[in-house]
mmCIF file of C-alpha atoms in Angstrom:
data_model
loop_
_atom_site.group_PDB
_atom_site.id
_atom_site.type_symbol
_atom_site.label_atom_id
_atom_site.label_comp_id
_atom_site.label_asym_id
_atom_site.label_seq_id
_atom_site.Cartn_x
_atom_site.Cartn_y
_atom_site.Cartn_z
ATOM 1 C CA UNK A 57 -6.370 25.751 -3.237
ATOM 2 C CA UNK A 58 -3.624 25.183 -0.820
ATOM 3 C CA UNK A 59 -0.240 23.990 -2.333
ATOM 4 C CA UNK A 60 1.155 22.281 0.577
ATOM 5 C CA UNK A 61 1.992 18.740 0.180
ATOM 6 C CA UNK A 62 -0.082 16.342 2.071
ATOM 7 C CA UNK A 63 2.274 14.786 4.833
ATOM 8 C CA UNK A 64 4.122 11.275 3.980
ATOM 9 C CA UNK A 65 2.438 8.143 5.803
ATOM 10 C CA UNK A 66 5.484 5.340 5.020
ATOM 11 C CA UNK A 67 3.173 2.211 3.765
ATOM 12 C CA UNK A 68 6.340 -0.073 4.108
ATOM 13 C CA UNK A 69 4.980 -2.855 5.883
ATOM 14 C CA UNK A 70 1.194 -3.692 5.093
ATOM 15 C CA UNK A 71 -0.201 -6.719 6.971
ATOM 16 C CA UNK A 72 -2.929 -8.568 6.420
ATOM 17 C CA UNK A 73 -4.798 -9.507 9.694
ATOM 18 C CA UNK A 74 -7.834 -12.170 9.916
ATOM 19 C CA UNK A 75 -10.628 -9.864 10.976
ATOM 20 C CA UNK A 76 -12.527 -13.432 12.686
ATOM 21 C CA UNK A 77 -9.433 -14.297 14.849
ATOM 22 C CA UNK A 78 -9.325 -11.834 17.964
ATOM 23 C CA UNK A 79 -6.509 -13.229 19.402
ATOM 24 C CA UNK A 80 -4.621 -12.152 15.661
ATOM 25 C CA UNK A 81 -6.249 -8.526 16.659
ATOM 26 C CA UNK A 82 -5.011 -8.324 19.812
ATOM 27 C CA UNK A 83 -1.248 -9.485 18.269
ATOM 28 C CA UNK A 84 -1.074 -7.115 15.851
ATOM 29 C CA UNK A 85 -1.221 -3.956 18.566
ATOM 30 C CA UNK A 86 1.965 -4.341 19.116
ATOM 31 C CA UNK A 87 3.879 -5.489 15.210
ATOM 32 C CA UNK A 88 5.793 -2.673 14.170
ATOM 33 C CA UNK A 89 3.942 -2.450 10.711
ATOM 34 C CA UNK A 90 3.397 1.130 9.218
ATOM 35 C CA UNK A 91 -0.347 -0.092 8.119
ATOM 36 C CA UNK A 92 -2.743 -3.326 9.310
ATOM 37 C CA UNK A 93 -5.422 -4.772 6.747
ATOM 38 C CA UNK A 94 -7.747 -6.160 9.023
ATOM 39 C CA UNK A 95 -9.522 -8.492 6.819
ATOM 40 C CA UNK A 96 -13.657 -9.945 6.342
ATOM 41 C CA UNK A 97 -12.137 -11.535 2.788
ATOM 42 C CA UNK A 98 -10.469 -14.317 1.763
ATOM 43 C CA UNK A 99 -8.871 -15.316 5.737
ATOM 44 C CA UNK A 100 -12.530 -15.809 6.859
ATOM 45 C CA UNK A 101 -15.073 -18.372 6.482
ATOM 46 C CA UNK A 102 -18.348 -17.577 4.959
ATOM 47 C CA UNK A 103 -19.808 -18.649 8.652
ATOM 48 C CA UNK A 104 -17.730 -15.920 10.464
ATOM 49 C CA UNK A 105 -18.144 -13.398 8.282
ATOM 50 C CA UNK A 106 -20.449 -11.440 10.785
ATOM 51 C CA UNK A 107 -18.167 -12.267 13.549
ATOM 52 C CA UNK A 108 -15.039 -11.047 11.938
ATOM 53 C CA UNK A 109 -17.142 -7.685 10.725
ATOM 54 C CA UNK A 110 -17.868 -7.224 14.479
ATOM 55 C CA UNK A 111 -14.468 -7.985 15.427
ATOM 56 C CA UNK A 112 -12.859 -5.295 13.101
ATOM 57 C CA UNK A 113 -15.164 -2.528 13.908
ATOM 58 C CA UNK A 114 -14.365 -3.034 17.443
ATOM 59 C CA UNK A 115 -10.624 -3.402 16.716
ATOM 60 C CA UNK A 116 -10.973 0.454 15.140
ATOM 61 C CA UNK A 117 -12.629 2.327 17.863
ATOM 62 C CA UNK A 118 -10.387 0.522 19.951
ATOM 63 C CA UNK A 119 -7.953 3.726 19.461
ATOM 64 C CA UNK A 120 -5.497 1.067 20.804
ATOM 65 C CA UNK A 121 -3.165 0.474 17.613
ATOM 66 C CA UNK A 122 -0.526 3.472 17.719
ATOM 67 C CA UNK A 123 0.261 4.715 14.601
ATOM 68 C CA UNK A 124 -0.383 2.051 13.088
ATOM 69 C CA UNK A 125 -2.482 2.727 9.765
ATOM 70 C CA UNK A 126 -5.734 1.170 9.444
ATOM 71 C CA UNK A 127 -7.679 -0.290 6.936
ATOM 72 C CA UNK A 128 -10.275 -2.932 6.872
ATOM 73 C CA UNK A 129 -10.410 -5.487 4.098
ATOM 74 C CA UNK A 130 -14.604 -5.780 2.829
ATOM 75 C CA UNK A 131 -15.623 -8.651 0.873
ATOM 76 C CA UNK A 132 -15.918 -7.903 -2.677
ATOM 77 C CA UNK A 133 -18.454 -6.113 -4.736
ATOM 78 C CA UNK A 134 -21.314 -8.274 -5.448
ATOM 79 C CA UNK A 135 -21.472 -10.894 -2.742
ATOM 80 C CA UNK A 136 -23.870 -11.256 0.116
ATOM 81 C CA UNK A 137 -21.547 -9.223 2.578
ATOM 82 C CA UNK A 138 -20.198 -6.627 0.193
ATOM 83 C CA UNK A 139 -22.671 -3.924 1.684
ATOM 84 C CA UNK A 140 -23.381 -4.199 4.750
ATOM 85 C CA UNK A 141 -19.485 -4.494 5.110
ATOM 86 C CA UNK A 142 -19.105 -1.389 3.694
ATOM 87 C CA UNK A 143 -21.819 0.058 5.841
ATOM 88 C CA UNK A 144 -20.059 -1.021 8.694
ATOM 89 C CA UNK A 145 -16.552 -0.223 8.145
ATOM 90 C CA UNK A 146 -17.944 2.936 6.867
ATOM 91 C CA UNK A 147 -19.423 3.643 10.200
ATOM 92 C CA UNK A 148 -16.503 2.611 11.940
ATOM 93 C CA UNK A 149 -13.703 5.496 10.758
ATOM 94 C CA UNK A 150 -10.871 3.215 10.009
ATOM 95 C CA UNK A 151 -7.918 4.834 8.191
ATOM 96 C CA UNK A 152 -8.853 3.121 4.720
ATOM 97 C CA UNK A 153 -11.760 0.774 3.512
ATOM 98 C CA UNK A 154 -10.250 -1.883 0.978
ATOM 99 C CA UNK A 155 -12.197 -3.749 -1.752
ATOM 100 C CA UNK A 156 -10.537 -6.694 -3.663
ATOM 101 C CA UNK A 157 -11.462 -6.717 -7.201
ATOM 102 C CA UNK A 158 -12.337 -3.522 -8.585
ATOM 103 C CA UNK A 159 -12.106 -3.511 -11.947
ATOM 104 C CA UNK A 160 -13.585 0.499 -13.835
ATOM 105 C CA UNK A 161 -13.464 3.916 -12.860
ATOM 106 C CA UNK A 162 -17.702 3.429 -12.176
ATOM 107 C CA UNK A 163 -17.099 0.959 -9.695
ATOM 108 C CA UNK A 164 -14.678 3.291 -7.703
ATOM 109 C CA UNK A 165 -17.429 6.376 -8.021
ATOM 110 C CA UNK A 166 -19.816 4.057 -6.695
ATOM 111 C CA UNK A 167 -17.659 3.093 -4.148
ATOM 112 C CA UNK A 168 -17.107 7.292 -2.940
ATOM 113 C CA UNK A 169 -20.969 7.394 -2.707
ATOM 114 C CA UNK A 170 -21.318 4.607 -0.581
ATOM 115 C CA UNK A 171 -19.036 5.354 1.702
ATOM 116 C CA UNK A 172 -20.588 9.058 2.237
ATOM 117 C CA UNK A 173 -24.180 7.732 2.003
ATOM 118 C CA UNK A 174 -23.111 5.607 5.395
ATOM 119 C CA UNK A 175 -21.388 8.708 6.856
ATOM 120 C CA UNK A 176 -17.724 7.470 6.804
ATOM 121 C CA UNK A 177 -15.377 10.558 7.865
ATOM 122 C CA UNK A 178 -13.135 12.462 6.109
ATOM 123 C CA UNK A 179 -10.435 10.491 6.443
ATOM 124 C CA UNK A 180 -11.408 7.274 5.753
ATOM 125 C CA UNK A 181 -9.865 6.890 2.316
ATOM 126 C CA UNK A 182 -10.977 4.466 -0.064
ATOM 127 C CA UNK A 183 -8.164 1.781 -1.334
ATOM 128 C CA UNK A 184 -8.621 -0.432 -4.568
ATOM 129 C CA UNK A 185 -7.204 -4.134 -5.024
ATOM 130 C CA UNK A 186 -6.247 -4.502 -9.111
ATOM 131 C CA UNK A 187 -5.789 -8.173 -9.336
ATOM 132 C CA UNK A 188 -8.002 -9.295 -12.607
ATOM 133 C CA UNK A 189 -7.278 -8.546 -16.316
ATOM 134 C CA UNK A 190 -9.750 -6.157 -16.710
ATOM 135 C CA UNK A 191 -9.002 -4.500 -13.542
ATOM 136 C CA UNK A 192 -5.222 -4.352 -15.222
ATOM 137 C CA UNK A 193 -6.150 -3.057 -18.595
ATOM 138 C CA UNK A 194 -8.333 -0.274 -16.679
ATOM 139 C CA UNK A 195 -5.959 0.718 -13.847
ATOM 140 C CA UNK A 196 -5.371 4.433 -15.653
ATOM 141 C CA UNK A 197 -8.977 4.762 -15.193
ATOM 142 C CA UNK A 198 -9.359 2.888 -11.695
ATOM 143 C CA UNK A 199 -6.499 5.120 -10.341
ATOM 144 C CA UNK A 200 -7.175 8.972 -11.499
ATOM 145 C CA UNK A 201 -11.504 8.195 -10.860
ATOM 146 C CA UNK A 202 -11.836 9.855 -7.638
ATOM 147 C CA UNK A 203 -9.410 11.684 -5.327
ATOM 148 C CA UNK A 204 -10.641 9.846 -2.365
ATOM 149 C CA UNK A 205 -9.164 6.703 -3.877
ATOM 150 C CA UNK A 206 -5.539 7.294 -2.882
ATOM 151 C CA UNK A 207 -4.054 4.056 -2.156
ATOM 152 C CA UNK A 208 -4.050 0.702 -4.987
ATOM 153 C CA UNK A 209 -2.539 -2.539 -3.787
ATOM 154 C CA UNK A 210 -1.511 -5.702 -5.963
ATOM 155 C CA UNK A 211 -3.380 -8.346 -5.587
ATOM 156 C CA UNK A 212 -0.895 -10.673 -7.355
ATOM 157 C CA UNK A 213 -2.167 -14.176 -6.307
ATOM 158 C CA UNK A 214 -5.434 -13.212 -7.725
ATOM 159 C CA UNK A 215 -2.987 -12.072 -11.077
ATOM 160 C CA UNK A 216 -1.387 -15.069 -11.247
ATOM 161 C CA UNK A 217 -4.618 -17.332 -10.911
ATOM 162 C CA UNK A 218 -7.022 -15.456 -13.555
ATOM 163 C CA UNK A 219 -3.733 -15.508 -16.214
ATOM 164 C CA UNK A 220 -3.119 -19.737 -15.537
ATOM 165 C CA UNK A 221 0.393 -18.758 -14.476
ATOM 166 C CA UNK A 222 2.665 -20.188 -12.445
ATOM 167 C CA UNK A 223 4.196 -18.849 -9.486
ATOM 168 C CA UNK A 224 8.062 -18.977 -10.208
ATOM 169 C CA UNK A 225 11.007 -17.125 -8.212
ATOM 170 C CA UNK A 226 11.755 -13.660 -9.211
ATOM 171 C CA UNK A 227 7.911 -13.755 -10.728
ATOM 172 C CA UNK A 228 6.497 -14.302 -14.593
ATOM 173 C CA UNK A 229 6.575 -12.074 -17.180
ATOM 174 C CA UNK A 230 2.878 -11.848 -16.885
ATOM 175 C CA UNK A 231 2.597 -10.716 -13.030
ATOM 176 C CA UNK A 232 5.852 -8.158 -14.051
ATOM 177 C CA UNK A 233 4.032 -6.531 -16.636
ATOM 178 C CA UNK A 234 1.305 -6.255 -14.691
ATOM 179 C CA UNK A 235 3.123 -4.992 -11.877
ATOM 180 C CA UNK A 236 4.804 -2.343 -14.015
ATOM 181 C CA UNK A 237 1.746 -1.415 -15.978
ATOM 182 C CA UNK A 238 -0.032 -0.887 -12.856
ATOM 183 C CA UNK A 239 2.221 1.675 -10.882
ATOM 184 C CA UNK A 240 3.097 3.616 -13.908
ATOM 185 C CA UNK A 241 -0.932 3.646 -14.221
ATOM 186 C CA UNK A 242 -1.261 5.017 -10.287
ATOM 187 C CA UNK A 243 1.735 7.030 -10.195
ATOM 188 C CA UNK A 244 0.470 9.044 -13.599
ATOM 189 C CA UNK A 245 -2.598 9.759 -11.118
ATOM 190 C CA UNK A 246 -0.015 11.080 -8.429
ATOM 191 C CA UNK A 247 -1.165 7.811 -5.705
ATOM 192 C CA UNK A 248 0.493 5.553 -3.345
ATOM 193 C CA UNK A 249 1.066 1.768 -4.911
ATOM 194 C CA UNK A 250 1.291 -1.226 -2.719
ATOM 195 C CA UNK A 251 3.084 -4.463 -3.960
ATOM 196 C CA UNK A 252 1.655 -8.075 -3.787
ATOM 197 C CA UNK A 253 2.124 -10.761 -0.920
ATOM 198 C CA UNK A 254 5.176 -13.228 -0.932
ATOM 199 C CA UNK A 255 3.374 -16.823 0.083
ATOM 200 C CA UNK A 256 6.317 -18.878 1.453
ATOM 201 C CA UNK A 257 6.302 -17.399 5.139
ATOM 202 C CA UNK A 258 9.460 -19.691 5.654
ATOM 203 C CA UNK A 259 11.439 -18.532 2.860
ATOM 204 C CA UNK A 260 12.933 -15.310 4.362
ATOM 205 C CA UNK A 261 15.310 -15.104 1.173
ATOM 206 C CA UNK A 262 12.877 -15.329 -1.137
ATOM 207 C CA UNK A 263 10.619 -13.011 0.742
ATOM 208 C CA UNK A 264 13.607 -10.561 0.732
ATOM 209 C CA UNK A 265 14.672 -10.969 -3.143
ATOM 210 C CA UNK A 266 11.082 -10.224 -3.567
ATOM 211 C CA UNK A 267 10.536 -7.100 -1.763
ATOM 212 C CA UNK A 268 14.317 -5.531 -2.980
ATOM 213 C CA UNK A 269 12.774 -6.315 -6.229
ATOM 214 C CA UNK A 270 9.377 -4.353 -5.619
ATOM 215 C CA UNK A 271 11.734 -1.343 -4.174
ATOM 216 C CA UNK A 272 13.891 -1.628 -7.059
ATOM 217 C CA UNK A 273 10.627 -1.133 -9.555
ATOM 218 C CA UNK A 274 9.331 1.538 -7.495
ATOM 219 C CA UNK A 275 6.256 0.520 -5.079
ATOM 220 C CA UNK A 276 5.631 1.982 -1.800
ATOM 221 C CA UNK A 277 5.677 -0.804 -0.072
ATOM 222 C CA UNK A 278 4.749 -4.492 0.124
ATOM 223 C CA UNK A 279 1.613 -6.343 1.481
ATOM 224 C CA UNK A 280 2.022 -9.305 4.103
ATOM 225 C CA UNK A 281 0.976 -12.228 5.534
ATOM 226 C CA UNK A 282 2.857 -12.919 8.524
ATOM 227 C CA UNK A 283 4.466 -11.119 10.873
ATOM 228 C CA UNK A 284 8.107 -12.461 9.654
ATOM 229 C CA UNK A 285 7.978 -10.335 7.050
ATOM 230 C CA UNK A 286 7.095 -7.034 8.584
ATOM 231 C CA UNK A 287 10.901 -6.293 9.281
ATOM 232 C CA UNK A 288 12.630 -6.916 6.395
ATOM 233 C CA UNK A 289 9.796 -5.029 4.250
ATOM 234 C CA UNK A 290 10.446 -2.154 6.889
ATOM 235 C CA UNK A 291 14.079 -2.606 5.928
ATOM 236 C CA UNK A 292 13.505 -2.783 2.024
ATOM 237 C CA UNK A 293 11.560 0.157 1.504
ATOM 238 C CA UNK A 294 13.471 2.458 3.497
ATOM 239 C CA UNK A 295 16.255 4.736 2.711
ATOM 240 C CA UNK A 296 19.448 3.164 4.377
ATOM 241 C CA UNK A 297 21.771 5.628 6.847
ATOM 242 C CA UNK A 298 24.025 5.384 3.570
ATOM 243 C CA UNK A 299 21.089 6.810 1.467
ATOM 244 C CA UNK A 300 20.244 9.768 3.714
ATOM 245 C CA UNK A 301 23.668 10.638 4.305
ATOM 246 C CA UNK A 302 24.012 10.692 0.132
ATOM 247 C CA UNK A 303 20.849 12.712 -0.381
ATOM 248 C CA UNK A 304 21.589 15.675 2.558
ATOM 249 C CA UNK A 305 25.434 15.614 0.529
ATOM 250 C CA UNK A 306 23.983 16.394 -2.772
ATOM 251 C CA UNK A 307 21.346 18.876 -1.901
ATOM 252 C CA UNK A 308 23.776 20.928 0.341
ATOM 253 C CA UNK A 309 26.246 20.401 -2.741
ATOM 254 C CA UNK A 310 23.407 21.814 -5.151
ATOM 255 C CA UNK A 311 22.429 24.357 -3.246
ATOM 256 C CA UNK A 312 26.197 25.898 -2.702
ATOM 257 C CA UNK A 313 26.883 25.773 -6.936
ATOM 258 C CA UNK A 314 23.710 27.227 -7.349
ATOM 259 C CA UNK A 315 24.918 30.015 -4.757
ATOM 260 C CA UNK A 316 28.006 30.035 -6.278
ATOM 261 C CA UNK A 317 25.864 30.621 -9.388
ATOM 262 C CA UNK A 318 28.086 27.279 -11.099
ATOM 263 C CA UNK A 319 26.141 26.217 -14.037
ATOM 264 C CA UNK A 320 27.576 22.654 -13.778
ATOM 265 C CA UNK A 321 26.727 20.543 -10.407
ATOM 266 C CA UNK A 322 28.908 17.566 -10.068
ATOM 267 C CA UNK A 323 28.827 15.320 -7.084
ATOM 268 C CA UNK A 324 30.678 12.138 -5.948
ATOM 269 C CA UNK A 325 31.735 12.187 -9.718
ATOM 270 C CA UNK A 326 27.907 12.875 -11.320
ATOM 271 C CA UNK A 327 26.270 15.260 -12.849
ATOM 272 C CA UNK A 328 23.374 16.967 -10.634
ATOM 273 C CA UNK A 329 20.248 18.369 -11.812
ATOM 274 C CA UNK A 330 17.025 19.414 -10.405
ATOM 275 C CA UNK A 331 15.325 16.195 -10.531
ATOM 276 C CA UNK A 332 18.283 14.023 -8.497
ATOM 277 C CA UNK A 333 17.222 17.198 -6.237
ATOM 278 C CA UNK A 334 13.771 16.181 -5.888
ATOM 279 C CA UNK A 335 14.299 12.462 -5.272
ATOM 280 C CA UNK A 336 16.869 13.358 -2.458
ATOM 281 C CA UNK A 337 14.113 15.735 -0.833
ATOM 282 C CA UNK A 338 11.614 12.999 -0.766
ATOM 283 C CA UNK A 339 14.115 10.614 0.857
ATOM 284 C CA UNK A 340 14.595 12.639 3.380
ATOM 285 C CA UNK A 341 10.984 13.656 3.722
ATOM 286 C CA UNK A 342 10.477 9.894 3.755
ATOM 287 C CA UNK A 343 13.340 9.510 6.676
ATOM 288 C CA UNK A 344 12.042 12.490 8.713
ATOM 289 C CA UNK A 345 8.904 10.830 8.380
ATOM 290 C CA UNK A 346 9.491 7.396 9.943
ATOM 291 C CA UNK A 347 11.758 9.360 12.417
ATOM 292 C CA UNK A 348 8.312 11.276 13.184
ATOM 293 C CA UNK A 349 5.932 7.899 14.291
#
């Protein structure tokens, strides 16, 4: 088994876009977010549904969205679309096939077998939505079920509804914990974990505090619903010049005491060790990365 690491794909900045609106489609070729959701769920109307599935398989074998990650959005498991949605976007090749609500490790192996029973390619990955209680107290599971599952967003509207929360600034305790619990749940399993949307489009503050906040707790990036918000989530979960310059300073700094065979590593006034190592090394793989698009 090979031991290289896969490459990093930054996930900063993932938009949803209405799969039934082709003049949203057309838009969103040139928004400079690192993934689009284009979407047959909740932005479409039960009498476009066929529409919008047309619309997003053509907007994949378009080839015409750069390298711009994509994934398309099927309507959950259980109502009238849910197959042939997945039979189509299967079929199509996107990037990543979405499904809201998943809520047990059988529902994810189910999933993997549909998507090779309609011949999707090796690189269409499977992503999971975790936005119900039991999908929360089951994320472990959800997460580690199937290696082709490799990316979970937050569906925290969905979090917020099913608890009979409120949505406050800075969040609840309830959507926090579920937050948390979730990404210590995918990152145990080694995936990528995508934070929830921000709903007040003209609240650019908020939208900020919000996404510093998801950085801060440690997700990959944040999903979106307009293209506002694509810059400053660009901007939040990205290592700043400052950080970069930091992390190249204390891995050349490590690496000449270790040469110097120094059993103490101290820099700007800290005390080094292998794991402040391995979190500069992924900035920087991070960094080279967007460099890289």
């Amino acid at each position: 088994m090979s031991t290289t690491p896969a490459p990093i794909r930054p996930r900063r900045s993932v938009l949803y876009m209405p799969g039934a609106n082709e003049r949203a489609l057309e838009k969103a070729k040139s928004i400079d977010a690192d993934a689009l959701i284009l979407d047959l769920e909740d932005s479409v109307a039960p009498d476009a549904k066929v529409q919008g599935r047309e619309n997003v398989v053509a907007a994949v074998r378009s080839g015409e969205y750069g390298h711009r990650e994509l994934a398309i959005r099927v309507n959950s498991i259980g109502t009238e679309w849910h197959d042939a949605d997945v039979e189509a976007a299967s079929q199509a090749g996107p990037d990543a096939i979405l499904v809201p609500k998943v809520e047990s490790a059988e529902q994810v192996l189910a999933l993997v077998e549909a998507l090779e029973r309609h011949g999707a390619p090796d690189h269409t990955q499977l992503w999971a939505m975790i936005e119900t209680p039991r999908a929360l107290l089951h994320a472990e599971e959800i997460a580690a079920a199937h290696e082709r599952l490799t990316v979970v967003v937050m569906g925290t509207n969905d979090i917020v509804n099913e608890t009979y929360g409120l949505h406050v600034p800075g969040r609840n305790a309830t959507v926090l914990t579920s937050l948390a619990w979730t990404l210590l749940a995918v990152r145990a399993a080694g995936k990528v974990v995508i934070d929830g949307v921000y709903n007040a489009v003209k609240d650019p503050e908020g939208f900020e505090a919000e996404a510093r906040q998801g950085r801060e707790m440690g997700f990959d990036g944040k999903t979106l619903i307009h293209p506002s918000q694509v810059e400053p989530a660009n901007v939040a979960f990205a290592p700043s010049a400052d950080d970069v310059e930091r992390a190249q300073g204390l891995i050349d700094t490590f690496e000449e005491a270790k040469a110097a065979g120094q059993g103490v590593v101290t820099f700007n006034g800290k005390m080094v060790e292998e794991l402040h190592v391995r979190d500069a090394r992924r900035i920087l793989a991070f960094h080279e990365a967007l460099q890289g698009r």
